[in-house]
mmCIF file of C-alpha atoms in Angstrom:
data_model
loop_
_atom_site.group_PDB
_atom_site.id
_atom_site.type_symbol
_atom_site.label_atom_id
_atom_site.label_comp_id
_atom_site.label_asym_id
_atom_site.label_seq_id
_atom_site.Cartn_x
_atom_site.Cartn_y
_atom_site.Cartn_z
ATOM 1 C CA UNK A 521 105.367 47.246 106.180
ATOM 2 C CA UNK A 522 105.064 50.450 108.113
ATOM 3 C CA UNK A 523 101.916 51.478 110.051
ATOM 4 C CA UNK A 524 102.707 55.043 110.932
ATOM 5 C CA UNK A 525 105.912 57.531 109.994
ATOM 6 C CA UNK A 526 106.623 61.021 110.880
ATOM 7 C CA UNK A 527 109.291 63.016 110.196
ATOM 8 C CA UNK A 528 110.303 64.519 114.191
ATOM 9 C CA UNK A 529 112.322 67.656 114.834
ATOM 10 C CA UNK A 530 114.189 68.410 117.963
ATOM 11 C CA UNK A 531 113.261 71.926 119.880
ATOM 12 C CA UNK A 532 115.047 73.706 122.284
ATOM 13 C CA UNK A 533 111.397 74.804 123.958
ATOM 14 C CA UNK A 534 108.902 72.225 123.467
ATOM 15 C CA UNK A 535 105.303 74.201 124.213
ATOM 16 C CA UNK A 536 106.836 77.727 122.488
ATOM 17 C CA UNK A 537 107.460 75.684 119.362
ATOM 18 C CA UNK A 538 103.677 74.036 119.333
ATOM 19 C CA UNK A 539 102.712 77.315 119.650
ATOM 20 C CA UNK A 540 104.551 78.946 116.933
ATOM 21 C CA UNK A 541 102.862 75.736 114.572
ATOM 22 C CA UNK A 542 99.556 76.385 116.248
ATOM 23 C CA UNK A 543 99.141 79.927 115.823
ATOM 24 C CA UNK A 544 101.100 80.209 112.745
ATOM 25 C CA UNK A 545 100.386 77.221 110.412
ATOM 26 C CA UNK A 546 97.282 76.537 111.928
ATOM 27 C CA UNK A 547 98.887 72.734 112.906
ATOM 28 C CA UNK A 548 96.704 71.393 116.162
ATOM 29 C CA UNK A 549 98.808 69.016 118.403
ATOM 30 C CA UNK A 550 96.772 65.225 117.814
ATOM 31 C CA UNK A 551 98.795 63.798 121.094
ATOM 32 C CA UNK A 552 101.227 65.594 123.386
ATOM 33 C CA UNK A 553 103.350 63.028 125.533
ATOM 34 C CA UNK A 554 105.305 65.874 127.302
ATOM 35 C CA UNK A 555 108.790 65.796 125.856
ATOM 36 C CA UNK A 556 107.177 64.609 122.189
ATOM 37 C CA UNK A 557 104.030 65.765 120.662
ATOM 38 C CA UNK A 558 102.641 64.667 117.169
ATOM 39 C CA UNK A 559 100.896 67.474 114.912
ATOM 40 C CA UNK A 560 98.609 67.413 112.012
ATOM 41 C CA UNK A 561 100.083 66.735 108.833
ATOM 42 C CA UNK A 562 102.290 64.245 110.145
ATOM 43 C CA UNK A 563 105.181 66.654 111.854
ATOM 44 C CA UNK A 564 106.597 65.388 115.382
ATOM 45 C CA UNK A 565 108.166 67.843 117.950
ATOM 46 C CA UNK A 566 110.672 66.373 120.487
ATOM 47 C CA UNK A 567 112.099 68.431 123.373
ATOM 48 C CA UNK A 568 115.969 68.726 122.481
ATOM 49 C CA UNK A 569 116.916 67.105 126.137
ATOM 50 C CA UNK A 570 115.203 64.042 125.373
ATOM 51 C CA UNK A 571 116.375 63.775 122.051
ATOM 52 C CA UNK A 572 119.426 64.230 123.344
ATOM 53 C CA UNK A 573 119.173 61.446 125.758
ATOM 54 C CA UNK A 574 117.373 59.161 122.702
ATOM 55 C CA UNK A 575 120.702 59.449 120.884
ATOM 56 C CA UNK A 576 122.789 59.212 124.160
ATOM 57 C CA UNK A 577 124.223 62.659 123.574
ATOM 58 C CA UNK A 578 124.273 66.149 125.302
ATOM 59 C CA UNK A 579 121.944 69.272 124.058
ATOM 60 C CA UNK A 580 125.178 70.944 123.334
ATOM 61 C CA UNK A 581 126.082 68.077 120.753
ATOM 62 C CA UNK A 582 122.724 68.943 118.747
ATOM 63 C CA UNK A 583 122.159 71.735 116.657
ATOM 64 C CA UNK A 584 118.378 72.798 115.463
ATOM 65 C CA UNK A 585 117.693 74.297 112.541
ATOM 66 C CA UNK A 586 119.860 74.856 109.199
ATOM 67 C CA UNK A 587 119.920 75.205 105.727
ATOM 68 C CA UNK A 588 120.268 71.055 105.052
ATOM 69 C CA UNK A 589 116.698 70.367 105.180
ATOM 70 C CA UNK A 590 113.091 71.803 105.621
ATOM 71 C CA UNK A 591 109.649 70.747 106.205
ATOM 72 C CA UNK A 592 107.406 71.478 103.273
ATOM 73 C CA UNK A 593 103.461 71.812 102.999
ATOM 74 C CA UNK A 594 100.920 73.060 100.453
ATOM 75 C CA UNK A 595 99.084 75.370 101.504
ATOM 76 C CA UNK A 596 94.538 74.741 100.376
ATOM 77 C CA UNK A 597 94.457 78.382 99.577
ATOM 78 C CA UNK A 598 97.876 80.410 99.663
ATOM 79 C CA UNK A 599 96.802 83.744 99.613
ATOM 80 C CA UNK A 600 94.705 83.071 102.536
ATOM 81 C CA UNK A 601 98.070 81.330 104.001
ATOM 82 C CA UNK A 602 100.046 84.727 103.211
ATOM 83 C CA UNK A 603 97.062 86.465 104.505
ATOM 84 C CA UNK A 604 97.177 84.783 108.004
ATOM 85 C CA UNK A 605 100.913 84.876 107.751
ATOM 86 C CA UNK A 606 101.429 88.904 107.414
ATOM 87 C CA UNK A 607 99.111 88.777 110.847
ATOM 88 C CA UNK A 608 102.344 87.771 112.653
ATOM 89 C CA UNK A 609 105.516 90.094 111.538
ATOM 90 C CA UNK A 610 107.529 88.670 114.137
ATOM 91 C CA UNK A 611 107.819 85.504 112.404
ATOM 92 C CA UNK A 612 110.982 85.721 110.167
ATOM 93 C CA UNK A 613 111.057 84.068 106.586
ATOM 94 C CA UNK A 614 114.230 82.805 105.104
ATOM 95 C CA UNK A 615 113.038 84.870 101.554
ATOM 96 C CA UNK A 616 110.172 86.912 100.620
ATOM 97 C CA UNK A 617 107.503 85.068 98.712
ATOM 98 C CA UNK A 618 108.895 83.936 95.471
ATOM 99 C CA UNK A 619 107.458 82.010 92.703
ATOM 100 C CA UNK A 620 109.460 79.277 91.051
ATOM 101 C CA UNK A 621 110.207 79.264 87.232
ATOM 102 C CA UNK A 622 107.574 76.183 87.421
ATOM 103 C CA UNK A 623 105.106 78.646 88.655
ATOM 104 C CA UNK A 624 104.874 78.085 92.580
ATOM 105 C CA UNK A 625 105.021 80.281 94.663
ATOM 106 C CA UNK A 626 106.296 79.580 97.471
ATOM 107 C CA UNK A 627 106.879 81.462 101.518
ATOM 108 C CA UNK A 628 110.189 79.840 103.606
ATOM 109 C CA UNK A 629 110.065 80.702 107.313
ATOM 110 C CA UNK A 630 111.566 79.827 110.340
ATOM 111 C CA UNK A 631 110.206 78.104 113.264
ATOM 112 C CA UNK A 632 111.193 79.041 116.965
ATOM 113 C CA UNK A 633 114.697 77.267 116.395
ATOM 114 C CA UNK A 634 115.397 78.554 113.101
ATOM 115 C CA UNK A 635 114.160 74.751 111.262
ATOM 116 C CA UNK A 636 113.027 75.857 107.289
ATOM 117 C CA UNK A 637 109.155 75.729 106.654
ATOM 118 C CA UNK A 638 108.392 75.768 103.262
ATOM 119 C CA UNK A 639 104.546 76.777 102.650
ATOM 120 C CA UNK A 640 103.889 76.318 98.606
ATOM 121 C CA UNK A 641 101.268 76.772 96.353
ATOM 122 C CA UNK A 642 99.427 73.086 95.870
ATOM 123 C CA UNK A 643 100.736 72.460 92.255
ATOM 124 C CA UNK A 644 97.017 71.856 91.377
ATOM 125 C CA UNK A 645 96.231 75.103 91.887
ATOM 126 C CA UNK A 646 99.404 76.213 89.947
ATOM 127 C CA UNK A 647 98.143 74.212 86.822
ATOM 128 C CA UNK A 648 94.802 75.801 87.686
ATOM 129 C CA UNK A 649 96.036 78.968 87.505
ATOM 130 C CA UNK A 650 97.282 79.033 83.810
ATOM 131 C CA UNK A 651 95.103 76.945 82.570
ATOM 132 C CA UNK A 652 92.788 79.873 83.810
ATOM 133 C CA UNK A 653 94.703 82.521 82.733
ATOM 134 C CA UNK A 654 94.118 80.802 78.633
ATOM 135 C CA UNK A 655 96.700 78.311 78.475
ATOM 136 C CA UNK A 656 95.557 74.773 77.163
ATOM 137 C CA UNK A 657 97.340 71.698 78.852
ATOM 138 C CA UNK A 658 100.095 71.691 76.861
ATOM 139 C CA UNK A 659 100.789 74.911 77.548
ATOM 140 C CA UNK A 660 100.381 74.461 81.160
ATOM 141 C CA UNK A 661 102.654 71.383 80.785
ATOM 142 C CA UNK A 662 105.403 73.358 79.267
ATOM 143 C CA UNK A 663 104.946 76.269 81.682
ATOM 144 C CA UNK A 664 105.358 74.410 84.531
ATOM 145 C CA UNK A 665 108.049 71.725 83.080
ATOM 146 C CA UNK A 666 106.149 68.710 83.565
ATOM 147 C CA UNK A 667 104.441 65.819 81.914
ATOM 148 C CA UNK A 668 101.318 66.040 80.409
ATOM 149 C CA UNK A 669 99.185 63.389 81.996
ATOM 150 C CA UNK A 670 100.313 65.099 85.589
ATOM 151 C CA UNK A 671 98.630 68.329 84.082
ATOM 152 C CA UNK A 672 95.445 66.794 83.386
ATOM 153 C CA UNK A 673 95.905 64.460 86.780
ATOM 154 C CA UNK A 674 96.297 67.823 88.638
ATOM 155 C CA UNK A 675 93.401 70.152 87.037
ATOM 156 C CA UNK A 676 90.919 67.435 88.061
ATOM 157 C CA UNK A 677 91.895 67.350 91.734
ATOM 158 C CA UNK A 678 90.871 71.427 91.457
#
């Protein structure tokens, strides 16, 4: 039904903001039509003016960033990701690393205009991890509170 979908967030400063996902995520802009530009992974930026004007609205009616929603990715390798992210102290995180009572773990950080990135553990390489550390699937699939089939589904994608 759909061809395409991305999930667009509204920045006060356009090119500071592709920068912060460039240099911090590691996100590389795919097209750039000024006011809107289109990363990888399937996140949008869109200057706050023109989404402003999209929604026939002022700037001063909108409000980036929040605590109602966040964009979330899994990271290949996450101690590389916490790696690359202790290279930029500037960037502030909404908690330190913390891993869920599933067994993420799991970094929250804020972009330029204070939107919530969540950057998580791939939950294959959670059920990798204690299945490593001696648990057998059904261990793993009590550890991290789910069903059993997604345990085995998840240690093959490792």
């Amino acid at each position: 039904l759909f061809r395409s979908a991305e999930p667009v967030l509204a920045v006060r400063d356009l090119r500071r903001s592709l920068e912060f996902y460039e240099r911090v995520l590691g996100l590389e802009v795919v097209r750039d039509f000024g006011s809107h530009a289109a990363l990888t992974g399937g996140l949008a930026l869109q200057s706050l003016e023109s989404w402003a004007e999209l929604l026939d609205k002022t700037p001063e009616d909108l409000w980036p960033g929040g605590f109602g929603g966040e964009v979330y990715y899994e990271a290949e390798n996450f101690d590389d990701f916490l790696t690359e992210l202790s290279r930029h102290p500037e960037t502030e995180l909404v908690h330190p690393v913390r891993e869920h009572r599933w067994g993420q773990r799991v970094a929250r950080l804020y972009d330029p205009d204070r939107h919530i990135i969540e950057v998580g553990e791939s939950m294959a390489q959670v059920a990798r991890r204690f299945f490593d550390s001696g648990l057998n699937t059904e261990g793993v699939a009590r550890r991290m509170e789910i069903p059993l089939e997604m345990v085995r589904t998840l240690l093959k994608q490792e």
